[in-house]
Amino acid sequence: MPYLQLKSACLAFGHVPLLDHADFQLDPGERVALIGRNGCGKSSLLKALAGQGGLDDGEVWRQPGARIGYVPQEPPFDPEQSVFQAVVGGMGDTSALLAEYHEVSHRLAEEGADHEVLLARLHQLQTDLEARGAWAVNAQAEAAIQRFSLDPEARVGGLSGGQKKRLALAQALAVAPEVLLLDEPTNHLDVGAIAWLENLLLEANVTLLFITHDRAFLNRLATRIVELDRGQLVSFPGNFATYQERKERMLADEAVVNAKFDKFLAQEEVWIRKGVEARRTRNEGRVLRLEQLRRERAARRERQGKVELALDSGEKSGKLVAELTHVTKRYGERTIVRDFSTRLMRGDKIGLIGPNGAGKTTLLRLILGELQPDEGSVRQGTKVEVAYFDQFRSQLDEEAALADVISPGSDYVEIGNEKKHVISYLGDFLFAPQRARSPVKSLSGGERNRLLLARLFARPANVLVLDEPTNDLDIETLELLEQLLQDYPGTLFLVSHDRAFLDNVVTQTIAAEGDGVWHEYAGGYSDWFAYQQRRQAEESQAAKAQAREEKAAAPKEDKAAKAKPVKLSYKENKELETLPDRIAALEAEQAGLSQRLEDPGLYQRDPQEAQRCSARLGEIDEELLLLLERWEELEAKSKG
């Protein structure tokens, strides 16, 4: 039985239908990715399926009793609530009692509290919660908070964007949902958090319907892709690569059919306009058919055009863009950049990788000379013209008209040697002429990103700094932006959590290693990640080799000492008792993974999962070897 069904759904904003008699079904065990152009109605569809938005016509059916979790793109939270209160807030009637119980419990530990009154209230709350069977719910909330590494006492208003996204996911998972609806779950999360979320969702055994423009996230999770295109939902089984192949064929077939239709309609229009000859031989049935053809052509919804991206790199900068020598930068007690040196040349395309708060923006400002280091030196290149894309879009005036943002005080912009009217230029970025005088505040997130890119590209620059340019952009625009940046002859600094975008654009990576340490690597995200994996494996092997050498070099005990039984410490006794269970658990996991890898279908369904299982088998072999050696060592020690 399906969890969710959509039948003949209709939804329109103004004269544009977002859903035009659309049908959809979500079955147990599926992980469905919902994709489409910005503004096509994906979020509205997800809200309707979650029961938080309505339709103009049609039907939404949800399986009775099914537990459905929903995480919107911008989750609404009360900034005065604690994290625990926000998590249990999605648990129905018992949420208020649980939140009060949690608060009273903590107040009892405070000095000067009225313990008698608090204990009486705590007893009453316990009675009410037991009557409702709410202790399991409380345990689920605490487990969800711990899983997402959140502080239950922290105020929501003090959380960062990434922490609020984690909070929204914790709130959804706290009810142990059977179905999870996620709207852009990777927004505001850093690369490490996105990879962690992928693993969590793969292991959660939950049916998923999610919206994302992160192609790496989509490729790893999706078992089916559903595209919302011109009001219709089209299903593509398989991964993103399969979708792209089938979509290309579909668009080519559609273009052929439309061309044949338009040619036939043109012939009929010529016939009806032949004047006296046509009126003398007019066939009324043919006239009626022509009227029907006209109606069909008028009703046809054309595919939205592509963004036309062009970038003027202006005058070449000097060969050297910036050179950092033993640079250190601190804020208070915290070191953001520690003894970092690099030499950046014209034409380099540099990606910056690191967790939120690592200091990527600080490092960029040091490179560009906007910030002075506490130690070391920064040498700037010559003829450097910088254009900056701000992830917070602070360069956009909310009240300004779109045309004034692009070209204040003028009706024209110059791109290279071409002079273009500002309305035509906005059209290249899919803004209709009638919107040229609309204020910035009327735009969606994706539209604001497109406007900021339009503003950025309207000015010549030989150094581009893009801070999270991919947020809210649809996949098609992302691919066009990638192509533009690949062909850009100037120098690029890119801060992004989109792993596929980094791989396709940058030639080198500067990554945060923790405690203010930054290192430079050749290649994109995948190259950096592969290096990290190799380094961790080498460090692990080196540690094991050192342990074996130390054991071999230890002085041999004399025979008399060996004859005497040695008493194990309390800690060693406990360790010896737990070793058989730990070994048995690893052997059981080993058997389960081996059985999974024997299934040839796994390599076709999910090759990445097959690789993960194979890698885990290798880790288990090493762990078992170490545990068995430790067991023998403790047994020998206890028996003398």
XYZ file of C-alpha atoms in Angstrom, residues 118-520:
403
model
C 9.063 21.819 42.168
C 8.977 18.211 43.453
C 5.199 18.350 43.799
C 4.872 19.650 40.228
C 7.356 17.062 38.965
C 5.325 14.260 40.601
C 2.133 15.523 38.950
C 3.851 15.750 35.560
C 5.209 12.206 35.950
C 1.702 10.905 36.650
C 0.251 12.689 33.610
C 3.054 11.537 31.312
C 2.783 7.909 32.491
C -0.953 7.995 31.811
C -0.225 9.120 28.237
C 2.639 6.621 27.734
C 4.932 9.513 26.859
C 8.259 8.222 28.222
C 9.082 6.533 24.924
C 8.498 9.861 23.174
C 10.835 11.614 25.628
C 13.547 9.027 24.974
C 13.127 9.519 21.208
C 13.528 13.292 21.585
C 16.684 12.958 23.683
C 18.142 10.410 21.266
C 17.446 12.703 18.281
C 19.093 15.682 19.998
C 22.155 13.595 20.853
C 22.347 12.170 17.322
C 22.521 15.679 15.834
C 25.074 16.916 18.429
C 22.826 19.696 19.742
C 22.711 21.272 23.204
C 19.183 20.658 24.598
C 19.371 23.816 26.746
C 20.544 26.164 23.959
C 18.132 28.843 22.754
C 16.986 28.503 19.147
C 17.623 32.200 18.477
C 21.350 31.717 19.109
C 21.805 28.849 16.632
C 23.572 29.185 13.293
C 21.869 28.346 9.991
C 23.456 24.893 9.935
C 22.432 24.186 13.537
C 18.826 25.225 12.805
C 18.765 22.807 9.873
C 20.042 20.043 12.199
C 17.352 21.014 14.713
C 14.629 20.725 12.060
C 15.912 17.272 11.070
C 16.055 16.219 14.749
C 12.458 17.383 15.238
C 11.315 15.350 12.215
C 13.223 12.188 13.182
C 12.176 12.357 16.858
C 8.724 11.003 15.970
C 10.350 7.937 14.306
C 8.674 8.729 10.959
C 7.901 6.134 8.342
C 7.965 8.846 5.658
C 10.299 11.857 5.608
C 9.672 14.885 3.360
C 12.760 17.120 3.043
C 12.945 20.493 1.268
C 16.579 21.376 0.453
C 18.048 19.529 3.483
C 21.658 20.356 2.529
C 21.231 24.163 2.607
C 23.426 25.769 5.325
C 25.237 22.449 6.007
C 28.974 22.127 5.409
C 30.548 19.323 3.373
C 31.183 17.073 6.388
C 27.627 17.530 7.692
C 26.150 16.708 4.263
C 28.145 13.463 4.041
C 27.078 12.604 7.605
C 23.406 13.285 6.739
C 23.663 11.033 3.671
C 24.860 8.120 5.813
C 22.182 8.812 8.435
C 19.346 8.737 5.867
C 20.722 5.613 4.187
C 20.803 3.790 7.538
C 17.479 5.180 8.860
C 15.290 2.740 6.900
C 12.784 5.516 6.148
C 10.861 6.272 2.952
C 12.101 9.578 1.515
C 10.752 12.305 -0.738
C 13.243 15.154 -0.984
C 14.003 18.290 -2.984
C 17.660 19.004 -3.682
C 19.945 20.649 -6.220
C 23.016 18.926 -4.724
C 23.839 16.391 -7.437
C 26.213 14.309 -5.282
C 23.554 14.062 -2.536
C 20.905 13.231 -5.139
C 23.038 10.566 -6.836
C 23.824 8.760 -3.605
C 20.319 8.730 -2.130
C 17.755 8.660 -4.943
C 16.235 5.405 -6.171
C 13.827 7.345 -8.415
C 13.752 10.875 -9.806
C 10.517 12.782 -10.375
C 10.689 15.991 -12.403
C 8.111 18.758 -12.129
C 8.068 20.308 -15.602
C 5.372 22.696 -16.844
C 2.811 21.462 -14.345
C 3.352 17.749 -14.964
C 5.193 15.140 -12.872
C 7.376 12.776 -14.892
C 9.006 9.759 -13.217
C 12.484 8.455 -14.084
C 13.559 5.241 -12.296
C 17.246 5.095 -11.412
C 19.920 7.672 -10.666
C 20.618 11.162 -11.975
C 22.798 10.010 -14.878
C 19.971 7.772 -16.145
C 17.539 10.673 -15.797
C 19.770 12.980 -17.866
C 19.989 10.475 -20.734
C 16.228 9.858 -20.841
C 15.381 13.556 -20.440
C 17.589 14.499 -23.370
C 15.820 11.961 -25.585
C 12.386 13.163 -24.401
C 13.164 16.815 -25.188
C 14.483 15.878 -28.634
C 11.300 13.885 -29.374
C 9.142 16.753 -28.087
C 10.942 19.214 -30.351
C 10.309 16.989 -33.404
C 6.600 16.590 -32.583
C 6.183 20.346 -32.014
C 7.979 21.167 -35.264
C 5.687 18.842 -37.253
C 2.623 20.334 -35.534
C 3.747 23.920 -36.266
C 4.457 23.082 -39.920
C 1.013 21.528 -40.392
C -0.662 24.492 -38.651
C 1.223 26.927 -40.931
C -0.021 25.027 -44.016
C -3.616 25.198 -42.784
C -3.259 28.929 -42.070
C -2.053 29.466 -45.647
C -5.069 27.534 -46.965
C -7.640 29.515 -44.941
C -6.152 32.799 -46.215
C -6.329 31.912 -49.941
C -9.217 34.285 -50.398
C -11.957 33.600 -52.986
C -10.542 30.202 -53.998
C -10.484 28.987 -50.377
C -13.992 30.268 -49.706
C -15.323 28.536 -52.825
C -13.821 25.159 -51.882
C -14.015 25.603 -48.120
C -14.514 22.397 -46.148
C -16.318 23.173 -42.889
C -14.726 20.145 -41.182
C -11.281 21.421 -42.147
C -12.125 24.862 -40.746
C -13.209 23.334 -37.442
C -9.978 21.322 -37.320
C -7.949 24.490 -37.884
C -9.720 26.198 -34.980
C -8.882 23.201 -32.779
C -5.231 23.351 -33.912
C -5.113 27.040 -32.971
C -6.481 26.258 -29.514
C -3.929 23.473 -29.000
C -1.062 25.766 -30.060
C -2.258 28.505 -27.728
C -2.527 26.022 -24.821
C 0.979 24.609 -25.364
C 3.299 25.533 -22.491
C 6.784 26.162 -23.776
C 9.752 24.933 -21.783
C 11.353 27.734 -19.772
C 14.444 29.074 -21.504
C 18.010 28.741 -20.314
C 19.916 31.403 -18.445
C 22.284 33.176 -20.863
C 25.539 33.640 -18.951
C 28.387 35.816 -20.190
C 31.338 37.120 -18.185
C 33.827 39.888 -19.013
C 37.222 39.213 -17.415
C 38.375 42.763 -18.189
C 42.082 43.626 -18.352
C 44.479 40.850 -17.386
C 45.870 40.995 -13.867
C 49.556 40.551 -13.179
C 50.894 37.001 -13.266
C 50.986 36.932 -9.446
C 47.604 37.455 -7.758
C 48.678 37.037 -4.114
C 51.499 35.523 -2.070
C 51.070 34.627 1.616
C 54.181 33.937 3.713
C 53.783 32.356 7.187
C 50.503 34.180 7.744
C 48.736 33.922 11.127
C 45.434 35.541 12.119
C 43.747 35.380 15.530
C 40.462 36.574 17.009
C 40.874 36.697 20.772
C 42.143 33.327 21.993
C 41.167 31.549 18.783
C 43.634 31.124 15.917
C 41.782 31.194 12.575
C 44.831 30.897 10.298
C 48.109 29.452 11.595
C 51.447 29.845 9.753
C 49.950 29.486 6.252
C 51.955 30.088 3.071
C 50.833 29.918 -0.554
C 51.446 31.523 -3.938
C 48.374 32.129 -6.149
C 48.787 32.818 -9.862
C 46.591 34.288 -12.609
C 44.149 31.693 -13.952
C 44.112 29.551 -10.786
C 40.678 28.265 -9.767
C 40.802 27.686 -6.024
C 38.156 25.969 -3.915
C 37.984 26.561 -0.147
C 36.730 23.629 1.961
C 36.039 23.560 5.673
C 33.273 23.282 8.276
C 31.044 26.250 9.068
C 32.988 28.717 11.213
C 36.420 27.394 10.184
C 37.427 30.808 8.823
C 37.047 30.503 5.027
C 35.849 34.115 4.691
C 38.695 35.344 6.937
C 41.265 33.550 4.764
C 39.722 35.061 1.619
C 39.909 38.566 3.087
C 43.570 37.997 3.952
C 44.313 36.866 0.385
C 42.510 39.883 -1.107
C 44.223 42.336 1.240
C 41.015 43.366 3.016
C 42.421 42.112 6.338
C 45.918 42.438 7.766
C 47.593 39.368 9.324
C 48.819 39.325 12.928
C 52.014 37.599 11.792
C 53.595 37.000 8.395
C 53.129 38.957 5.193
C 50.725 39.166 2.244
C 51.935 40.466 -1.127
C 49.249 41.584 -3.606
C 49.494 41.273 -7.370
C 49.039 44.155 -9.807
C 45.962 45.241 -11.827
C 43.645 43.082 -9.716
C 39.910 43.831 -10.208
C 37.748 41.843 -7.789
C 34.041 40.954 -8.088
C 32.485 39.444 -4.958
C 29.416 37.184 -4.676
C 28.095 37.275 -1.110
C 26.205 34.183 0.138
C 24.052 36.398 2.405
C 23.123 38.644 -0.577
C 23.852 41.725 1.549
C 24.742 43.643 -1.645
C 21.076 43.625 -2.678
C 18.882 46.538 -1.602
C 15.465 45.049 -0.743
C 13.600 48.130 -2.008
C 15.584 48.673 -5.206
C 14.156 47.753 -8.623
C 15.836 44.897 -10.495
C 16.993 47.210 -13.310
C 18.583 49.626 -10.811
C 20.483 46.768 -9.139
C 22.057 45.825 -12.477
C 22.777 49.278 -13.883
C 21.977 52.182 -11.546
C 21.366 55.426 -13.431
C 21.641 53.857 -16.887
C 19.473 51.784 -19.231
C 22.433 49.877 -20.670
C 25.179 47.498 -19.548
C 28.403 46.643 -21.355
C 29.571 43.032 -21.496
C 32.926 42.933 -23.217
C 32.495 45.039 -26.357
C 28.728 44.538 -26.502
C 26.260 47.165 -25.249
C 22.958 45.713 -24.095
C 19.707 47.169 -22.769
C 19.201 46.311 -19.103
C 15.768 44.711 -19.748
C 17.259 42.456 -22.425
C 20.132 41.618 -20.083
C 17.683 40.688 -17.289
C 15.884 38.477 -19.825
C 19.126 36.501 -20.228
C 18.719 35.600 -16.548
C 15.037 34.604 -17.023
C 13.489 37.808 -15.656
C 10.421 38.865 -17.672
C 10.401 42.501 -18.979
C 7.434 43.399 -16.745
C 9.501 42.487 -13.671
C 12.344 44.902 -14.430
C 10.807 47.504 -12.100
C 9.780 45.018 -9.392
C 11.568 45.367 -6.024
C 14.204 42.861 -4.922
C 12.052 41.847 -1.937
C 9.543 40.212 -4.334
C 12.107 37.599 -5.483
C 12.517 34.020 -4.314
C 15.866 32.658 -3.055
C 16.834 31.221 -6.449
C 15.805 34.426 -8.244
C 17.921 36.519 -5.853
C 20.929 34.344 -6.608
C 20.316 34.790 -10.344
C 20.006 38.570 -9.882
C 23.250 38.720 -7.886
C 25.024 36.722 -10.607
C 23.595 39.122 -13.222
C 24.896 42.096 -11.217
C 28.287 40.439 -10.753
C 28.719 39.564 -14.432
C 27.686 43.071 -15.571
C 31.046 44.404 -14.365
C 34.495 43.468 -15.724
C 36.605 41.544 -13.191
C 39.772 39.468 -13.464
C 39.341 37.959 -9.969
C 36.017 36.374 -9.031
C 35.159 35.523 -5.421
C 32.037 33.332 -5.187
C 30.795 32.565 -1.660
C 28.144 29.811 -1.859
C 26.846 30.762 -5.345
C 24.998 27.441 -5.769
C 22.409 27.885 -2.987
C 18.857 27.737 -4.416
C 19.994 27.476 -8.048
C 18.358 24.732 -10.111
C 20.480 21.975 -11.656
C 20.305 23.341 -15.211
C 21.547 26.791 -14.156
C 24.274 25.153 -12.045
C 25.591 23.291 -15.081
C 25.601 26.482 -17.185
C 27.451 28.350 -14.411
C 29.984 25.514 -14.235
C 30.663 25.807 -17.965
C 31.084 29.576 -17.715
C 33.570 29.301 -14.827
C 35.540 26.544 -16.553
C 36.073 28.860 -19.551
C 36.760 31.984 -17.422
C 40.355 33.133 -18.058
C 40.706 35.073 -14.791
C 41.350 33.875 -11.223
C 38.523 32.262 -9.229
C 38.045 31.755 -5.486
C 35.097 29.459 -4.772
C 33.564 28.698 -1.378
C 30.973 25.954 -1.803
C 29.537 22.884 -0.106
C 28.405 21.455 -3.473
C 30.900 18.643 -4.020
C 30.035 18.069 -7.692
C 30.352 21.814 -8.426
C 33.796 21.927 -6.773
C 34.961 18.856 -8.702
C 33.823 20.319 -12.028
C 35.271 23.830 -11.575
C 38.356 24.112 -9.346
C 41.940 23.134 -10.139
C 43.246 23.272 -6.567
C 41.797 23.211 -3.051
C 42.697 24.951 0.206
C 41.214 22.933 3.081
C 40.845 23.569 6.815
C 42.587 20.866 8.854
C 41.531 22.158 12.304
C 43.105 24.463 14.907
C 43.806 27.150 12.297
C 45.870 24.844 10.063
C 45.222 25.115 6.277
C 46.778 22.958 3.557
C 46.730 23.240 -0.224
